[in-house]
CSV table of C-alpha atoms and ligand atoms in Angstrom, one decimal:
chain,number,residue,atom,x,y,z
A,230,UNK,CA,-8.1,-20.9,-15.4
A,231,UNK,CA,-6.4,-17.7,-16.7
A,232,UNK,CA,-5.0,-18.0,-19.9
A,233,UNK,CA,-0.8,-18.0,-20.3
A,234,UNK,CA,-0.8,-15.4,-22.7
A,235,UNK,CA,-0.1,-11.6,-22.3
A,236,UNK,CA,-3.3,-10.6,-21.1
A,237,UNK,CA,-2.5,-7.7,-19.4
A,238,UNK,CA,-0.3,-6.3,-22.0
A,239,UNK,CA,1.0,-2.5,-21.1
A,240,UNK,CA,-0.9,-1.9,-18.4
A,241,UNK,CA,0.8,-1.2,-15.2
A,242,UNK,CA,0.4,-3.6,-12.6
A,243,UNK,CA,-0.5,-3.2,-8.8
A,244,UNK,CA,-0.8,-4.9,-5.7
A,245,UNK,CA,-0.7,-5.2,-1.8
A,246,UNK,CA,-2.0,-7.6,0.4
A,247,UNK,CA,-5.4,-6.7,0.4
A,248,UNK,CA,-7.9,-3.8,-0.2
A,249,UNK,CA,-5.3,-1.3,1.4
A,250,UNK,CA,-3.4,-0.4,-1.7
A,251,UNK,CA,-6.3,1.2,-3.2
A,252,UNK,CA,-5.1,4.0,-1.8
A,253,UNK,CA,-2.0,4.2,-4.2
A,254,UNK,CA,-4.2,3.3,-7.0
A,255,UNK,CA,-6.3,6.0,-6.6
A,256,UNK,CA,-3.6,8.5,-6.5
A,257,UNK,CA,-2.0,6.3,-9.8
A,258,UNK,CA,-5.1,6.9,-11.5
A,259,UNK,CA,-5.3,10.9,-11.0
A,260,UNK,CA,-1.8,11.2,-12.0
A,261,UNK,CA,-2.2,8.9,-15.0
A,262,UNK,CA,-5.9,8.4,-16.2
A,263,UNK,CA,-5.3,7.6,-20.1
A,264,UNK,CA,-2.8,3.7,-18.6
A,265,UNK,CA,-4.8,0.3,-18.3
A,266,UNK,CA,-4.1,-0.4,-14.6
A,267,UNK,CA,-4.3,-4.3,-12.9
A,268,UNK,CA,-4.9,-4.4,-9.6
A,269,UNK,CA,-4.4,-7.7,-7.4
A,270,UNK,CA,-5.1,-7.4,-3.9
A,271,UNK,CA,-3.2,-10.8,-2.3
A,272,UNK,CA,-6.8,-11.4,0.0
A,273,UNK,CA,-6.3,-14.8,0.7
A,274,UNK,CA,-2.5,-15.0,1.8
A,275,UNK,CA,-3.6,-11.5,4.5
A,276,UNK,CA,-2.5,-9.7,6.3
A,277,UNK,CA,1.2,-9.9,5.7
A,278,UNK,CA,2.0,-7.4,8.7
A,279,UNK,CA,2.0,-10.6,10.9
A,280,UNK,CA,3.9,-13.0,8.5
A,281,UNK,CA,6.8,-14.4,8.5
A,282,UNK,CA,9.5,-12.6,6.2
A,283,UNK,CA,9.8,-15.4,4.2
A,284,UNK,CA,6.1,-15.7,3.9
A,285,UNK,CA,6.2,-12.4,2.5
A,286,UNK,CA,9.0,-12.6,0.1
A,287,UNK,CA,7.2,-15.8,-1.7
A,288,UNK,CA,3.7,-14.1,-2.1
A,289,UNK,CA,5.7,-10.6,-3.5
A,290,UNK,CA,7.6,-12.5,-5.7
A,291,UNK,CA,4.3,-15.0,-6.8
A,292,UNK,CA,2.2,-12.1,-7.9
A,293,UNK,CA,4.8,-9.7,-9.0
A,294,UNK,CA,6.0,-12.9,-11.0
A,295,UNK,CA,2.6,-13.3,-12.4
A,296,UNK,CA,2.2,-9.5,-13.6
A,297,UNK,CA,5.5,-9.8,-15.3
A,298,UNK,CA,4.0,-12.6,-16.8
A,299,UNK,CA,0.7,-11.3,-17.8
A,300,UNK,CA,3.0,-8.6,-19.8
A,301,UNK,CA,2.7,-5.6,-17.3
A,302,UNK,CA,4.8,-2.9,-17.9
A,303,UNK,CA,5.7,-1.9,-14.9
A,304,UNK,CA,4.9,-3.2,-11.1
A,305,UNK,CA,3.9,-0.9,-8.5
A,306,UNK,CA,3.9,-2.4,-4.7
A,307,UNK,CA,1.5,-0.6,-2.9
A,308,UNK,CA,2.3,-2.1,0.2
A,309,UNK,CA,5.0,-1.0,2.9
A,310,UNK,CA,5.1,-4.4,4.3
A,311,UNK,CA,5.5,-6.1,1.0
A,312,UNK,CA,8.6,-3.2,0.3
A,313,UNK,CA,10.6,-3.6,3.1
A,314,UNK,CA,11.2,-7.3,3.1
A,315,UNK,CA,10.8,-7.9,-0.2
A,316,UNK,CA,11.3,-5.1,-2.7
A,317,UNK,CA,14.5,-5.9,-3.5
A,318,UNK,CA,14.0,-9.6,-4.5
A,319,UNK,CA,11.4,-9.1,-7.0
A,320,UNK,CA,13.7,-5.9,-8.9
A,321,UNK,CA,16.4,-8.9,-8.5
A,322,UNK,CA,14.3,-11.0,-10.5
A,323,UNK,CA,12.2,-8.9,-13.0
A,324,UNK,CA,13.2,-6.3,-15.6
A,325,UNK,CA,10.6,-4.4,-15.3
A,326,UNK,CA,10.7,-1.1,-13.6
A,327,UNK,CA,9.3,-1.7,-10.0
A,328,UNK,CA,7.8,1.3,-7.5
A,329,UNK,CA,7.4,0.7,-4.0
A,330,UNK,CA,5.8,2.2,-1.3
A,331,UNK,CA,7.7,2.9,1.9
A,332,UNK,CA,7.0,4.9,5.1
A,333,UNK,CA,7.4,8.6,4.6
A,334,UNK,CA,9.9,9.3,7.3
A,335,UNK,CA,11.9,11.7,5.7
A,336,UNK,CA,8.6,14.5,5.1
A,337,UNK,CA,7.8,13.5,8.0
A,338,UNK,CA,10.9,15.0,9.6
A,339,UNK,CA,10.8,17.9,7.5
A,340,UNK,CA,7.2,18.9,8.6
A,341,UNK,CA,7.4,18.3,12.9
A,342,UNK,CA,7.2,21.0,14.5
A,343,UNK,CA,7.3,19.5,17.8
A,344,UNK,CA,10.4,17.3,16.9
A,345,UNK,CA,8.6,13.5,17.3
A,346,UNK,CA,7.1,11.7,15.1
A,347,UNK,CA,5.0,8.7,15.2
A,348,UNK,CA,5.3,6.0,12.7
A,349,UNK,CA,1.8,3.8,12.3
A,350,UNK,CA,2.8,0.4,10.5
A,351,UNK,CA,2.1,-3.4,10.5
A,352,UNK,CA,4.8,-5.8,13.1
A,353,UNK,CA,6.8,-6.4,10.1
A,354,UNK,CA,7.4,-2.9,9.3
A,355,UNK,CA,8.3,-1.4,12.1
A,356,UNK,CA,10.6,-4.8,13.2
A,357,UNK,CA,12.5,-4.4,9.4
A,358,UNK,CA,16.0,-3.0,8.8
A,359,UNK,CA,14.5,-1.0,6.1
A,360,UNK,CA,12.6,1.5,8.2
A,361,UNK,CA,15.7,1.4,11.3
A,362,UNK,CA,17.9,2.3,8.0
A,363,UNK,CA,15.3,5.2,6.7
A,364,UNK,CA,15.2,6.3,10.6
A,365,UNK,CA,19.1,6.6,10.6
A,366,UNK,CA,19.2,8.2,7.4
A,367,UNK,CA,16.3,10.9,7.8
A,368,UNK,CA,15.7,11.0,11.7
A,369,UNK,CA,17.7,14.4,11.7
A,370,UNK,CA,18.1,13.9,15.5
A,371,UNK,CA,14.3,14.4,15.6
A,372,UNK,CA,12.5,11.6,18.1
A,373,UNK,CA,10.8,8.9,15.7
A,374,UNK,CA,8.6,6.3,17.5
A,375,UNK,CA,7.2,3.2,15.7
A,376,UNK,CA,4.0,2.4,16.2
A,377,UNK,CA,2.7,-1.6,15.0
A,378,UNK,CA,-0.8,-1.6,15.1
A,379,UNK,CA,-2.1,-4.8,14.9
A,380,UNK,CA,-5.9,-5.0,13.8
A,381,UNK,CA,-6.2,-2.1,11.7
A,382,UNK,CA,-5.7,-3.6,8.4
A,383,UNK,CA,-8.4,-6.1,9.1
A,384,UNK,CA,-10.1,-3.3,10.0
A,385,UNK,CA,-10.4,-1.7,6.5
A,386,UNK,CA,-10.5,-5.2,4.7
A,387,UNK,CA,-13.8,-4.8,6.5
A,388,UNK,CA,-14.4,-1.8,5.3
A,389,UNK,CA,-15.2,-0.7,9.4
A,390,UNK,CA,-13.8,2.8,9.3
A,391,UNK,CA,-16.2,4.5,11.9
A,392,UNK,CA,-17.8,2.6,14.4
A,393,UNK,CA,-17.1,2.4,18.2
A,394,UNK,CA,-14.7,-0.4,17.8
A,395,UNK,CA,-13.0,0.9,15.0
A,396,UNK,CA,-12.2,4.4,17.4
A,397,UNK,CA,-11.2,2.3,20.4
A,398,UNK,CA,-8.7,0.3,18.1
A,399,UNK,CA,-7.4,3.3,16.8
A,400,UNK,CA,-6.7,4.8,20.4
A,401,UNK,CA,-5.3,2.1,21.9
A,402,UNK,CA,-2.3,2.5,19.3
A,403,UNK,CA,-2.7,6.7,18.9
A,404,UNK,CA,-2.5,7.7,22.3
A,405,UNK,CA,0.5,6.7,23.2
A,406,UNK,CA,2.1,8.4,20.0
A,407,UNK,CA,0.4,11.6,21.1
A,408,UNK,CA,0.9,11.5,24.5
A,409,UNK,CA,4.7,11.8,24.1
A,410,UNK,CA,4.2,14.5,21.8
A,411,UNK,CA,3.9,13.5,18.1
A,412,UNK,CA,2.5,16.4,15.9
A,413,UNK,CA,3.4,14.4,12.8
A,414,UNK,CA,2.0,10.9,12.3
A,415,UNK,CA,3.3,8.9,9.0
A,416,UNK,CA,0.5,6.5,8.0
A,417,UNK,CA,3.3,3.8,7.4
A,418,UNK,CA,0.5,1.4,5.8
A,419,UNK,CA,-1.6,1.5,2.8
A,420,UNK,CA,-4.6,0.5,4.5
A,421,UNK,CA,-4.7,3.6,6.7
A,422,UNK,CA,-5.5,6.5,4.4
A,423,UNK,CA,-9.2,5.1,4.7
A,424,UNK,CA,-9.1,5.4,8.1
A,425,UNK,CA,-7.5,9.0,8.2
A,426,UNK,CA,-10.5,10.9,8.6
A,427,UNK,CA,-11.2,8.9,11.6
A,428,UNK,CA,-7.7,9.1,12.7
A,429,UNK,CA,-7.5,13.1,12.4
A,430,UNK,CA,-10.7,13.7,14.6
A,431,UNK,CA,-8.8,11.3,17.3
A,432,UNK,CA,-5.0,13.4,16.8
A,433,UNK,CA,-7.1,17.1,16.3
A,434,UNK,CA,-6.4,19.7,13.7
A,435,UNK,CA,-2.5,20.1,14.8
A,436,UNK,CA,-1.3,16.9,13.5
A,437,UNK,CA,-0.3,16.4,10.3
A,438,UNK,CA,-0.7,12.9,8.7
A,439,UNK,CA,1.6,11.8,6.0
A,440,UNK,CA,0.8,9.5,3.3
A,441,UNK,CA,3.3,9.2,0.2
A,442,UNK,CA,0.8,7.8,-1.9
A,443,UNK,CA,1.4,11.0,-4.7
A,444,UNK,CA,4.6,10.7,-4.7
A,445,UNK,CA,4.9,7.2,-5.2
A,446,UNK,CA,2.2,7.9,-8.2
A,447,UNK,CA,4.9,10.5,-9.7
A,448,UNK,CA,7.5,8.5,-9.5
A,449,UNK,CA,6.2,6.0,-11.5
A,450,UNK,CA,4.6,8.8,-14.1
A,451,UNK,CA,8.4,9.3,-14.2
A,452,UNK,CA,9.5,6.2,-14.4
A,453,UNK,CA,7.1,5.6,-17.4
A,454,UNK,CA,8.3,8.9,-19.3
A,455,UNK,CA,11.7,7.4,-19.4
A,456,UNK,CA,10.7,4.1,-20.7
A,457,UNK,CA,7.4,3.8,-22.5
A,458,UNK,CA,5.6,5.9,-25.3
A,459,UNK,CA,2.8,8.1,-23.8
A,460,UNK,CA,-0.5,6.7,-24.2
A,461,UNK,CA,-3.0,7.8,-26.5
A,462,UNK,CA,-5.6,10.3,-24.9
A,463,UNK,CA,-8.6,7.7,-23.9
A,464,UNK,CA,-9.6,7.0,-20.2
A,465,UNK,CA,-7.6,4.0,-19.1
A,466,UNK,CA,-9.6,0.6,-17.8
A,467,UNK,CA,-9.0,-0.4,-14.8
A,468,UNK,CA,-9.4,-4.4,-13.3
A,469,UNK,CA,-9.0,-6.1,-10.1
A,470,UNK,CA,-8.5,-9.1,-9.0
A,471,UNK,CA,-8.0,-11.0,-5.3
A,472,UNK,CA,-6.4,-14.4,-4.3
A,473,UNK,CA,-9.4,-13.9,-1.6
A,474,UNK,CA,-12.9,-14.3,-1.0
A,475,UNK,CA,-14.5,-12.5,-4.0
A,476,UNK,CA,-18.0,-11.2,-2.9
A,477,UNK,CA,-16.4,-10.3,0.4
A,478,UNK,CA,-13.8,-8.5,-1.5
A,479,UNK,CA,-16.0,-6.9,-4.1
A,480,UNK,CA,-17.9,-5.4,-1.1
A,481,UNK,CA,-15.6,-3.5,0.7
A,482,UNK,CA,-13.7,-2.7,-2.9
A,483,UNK,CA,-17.4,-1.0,-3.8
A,484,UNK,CA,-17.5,1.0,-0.4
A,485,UNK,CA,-13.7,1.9,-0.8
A,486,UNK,CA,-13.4,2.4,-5.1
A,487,UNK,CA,-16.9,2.7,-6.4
A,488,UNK,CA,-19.8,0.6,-6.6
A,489,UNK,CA,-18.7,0.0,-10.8
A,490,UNK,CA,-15.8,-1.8,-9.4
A,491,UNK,CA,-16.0,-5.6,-10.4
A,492,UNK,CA,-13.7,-7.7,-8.5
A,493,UNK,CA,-12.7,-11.3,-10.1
A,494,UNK,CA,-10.5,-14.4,-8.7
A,495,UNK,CA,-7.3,-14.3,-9.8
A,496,UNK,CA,-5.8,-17.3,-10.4
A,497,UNK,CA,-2.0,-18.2,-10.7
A,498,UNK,CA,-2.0,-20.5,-13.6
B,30,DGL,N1,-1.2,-2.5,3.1
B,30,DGL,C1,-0.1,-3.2,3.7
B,30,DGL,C2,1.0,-2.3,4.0
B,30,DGL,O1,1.1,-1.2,3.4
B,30,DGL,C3,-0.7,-4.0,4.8
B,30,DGL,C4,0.0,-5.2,5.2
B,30,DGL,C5,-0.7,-6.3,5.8
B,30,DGL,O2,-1.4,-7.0,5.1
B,30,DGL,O3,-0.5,-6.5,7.0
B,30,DGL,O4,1.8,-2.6,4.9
């Protein structure tokens, strides 16, 4: 049982439903290597792609509750799913400054050359309001097509990035995007950074992929300026912690992080 008090005071906490926001945290740590950073990947309740919205909303505003708790500074959700149902729940409820990750559709506009881009995301994703408002907002009259590609995440949570199964799945949702044209693909998920390499050979050196993980990392250096005292010059610790299975998740956190990576069960009490 995890004790009550602060015991993650002033670091900056993180979390998606699995493994997949490692990508933001890797990005977090380049652009801020001297903060403490807690990551909880939310194993056990995924993937929340093919949750209910209310499903999602509870587990977002559990853990996010629990950082707050724990005496976080600031929460960082590094998972699109988790922002565009729920993102604006948890800043309801918490004081704390919260940055979200959300598909990049307006670079993504800026950079096609062809004029269509292809959105890669979970069901829930490409089904919210959030992502049909971004499209309205940013679309520029360009053609934006959403792609929900079921499978992937559990793809990475296996940390499967380049086998024979792994390409097929990654066609069967690619090749319709690029058949219509798409020179511009936003990876709309935070698992699919680690499968980009494998994703690029598929799309060929023309397309671009888009993944806003740096800028969500600035914007919470930025974010931190305005609020908190810079921290003193010594490499910052960094933790994680699952709901999940935690050898599995240790495993594919080693192949994805670093084998010095030690995952532990978090628990919610
Ligand atoms: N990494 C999450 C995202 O960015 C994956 C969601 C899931 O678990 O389906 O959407």
């Amino acid at each position: 049982m995890v004790s009550t008090t602060a015991r993650f005071g002033n670091a900056i906490g993180v979390f998606d439903s699995g493994v997949g926001g490692l990508s933001v945290l890797r990005a977090i740590r380049a652009a801020l290597p001297h903060e403490d950073l807690v990551y909880v990947a939310d194993s056990g309740h995924a993937p929340y792609g093919d949750q209910t919205s209310a499903h999602i909303t509870q587990r977002t505003l559990t853990v996010g509750h629990w950082l707050a708790e724990q005496g976080v500074k600031a929460i960082t959700i590094a998972c699109n799913t988790a922002t565009v149902v729920a993102a604006r729940s948890l800043r309801e409820q918490t004081h704390l400054p919260v940055v979200a990750i959300e598909p990049a559709i307006k670079p993504a506009v800026a950079l096609t050359r062809t004029g269509v881009v292809g959105v890669l995301a979970t069901r829930q994703t490409v089904q919210s309001e959030s992502v049909a408002r971004l499209c309205a907002q940013y679309g520029q009259g360009k053609r934006i097509v959403l792609q929900a590609c079921p499978g992937w995440v559990e793809l990475v949570e296996q940390a499967d990035l380049h086998s024979a199964r792994t390409e097929a799945m990654l066609r069967q949702f690619m090749e319709p995007l690029l058949a219509q044209g798409a020179d511009t693909l936003v990876l709309g998920c935070t698992h699919y950074p680690f499968l980009s390499s494998a994703i690029q050979a598929i799309a060929g050196p023309d397309v671009t992929l888009v993944d806003p993980a740096d800028a969500v990392a600035r914007e919470l250096a930025r974010r931190l300026s305005q609020t908190t005292p810079s921290r003193a010059p010594a490499p910052g610790t960094t933790q994680f912690l699952t709901t999940g299975d935690v050898d599995q998740v240790q495993q594919t956190v080693a192949h994805l992080w670093g084998p010095q990576a030690k995952v532990a069960a978090w628990a919610s009490n």
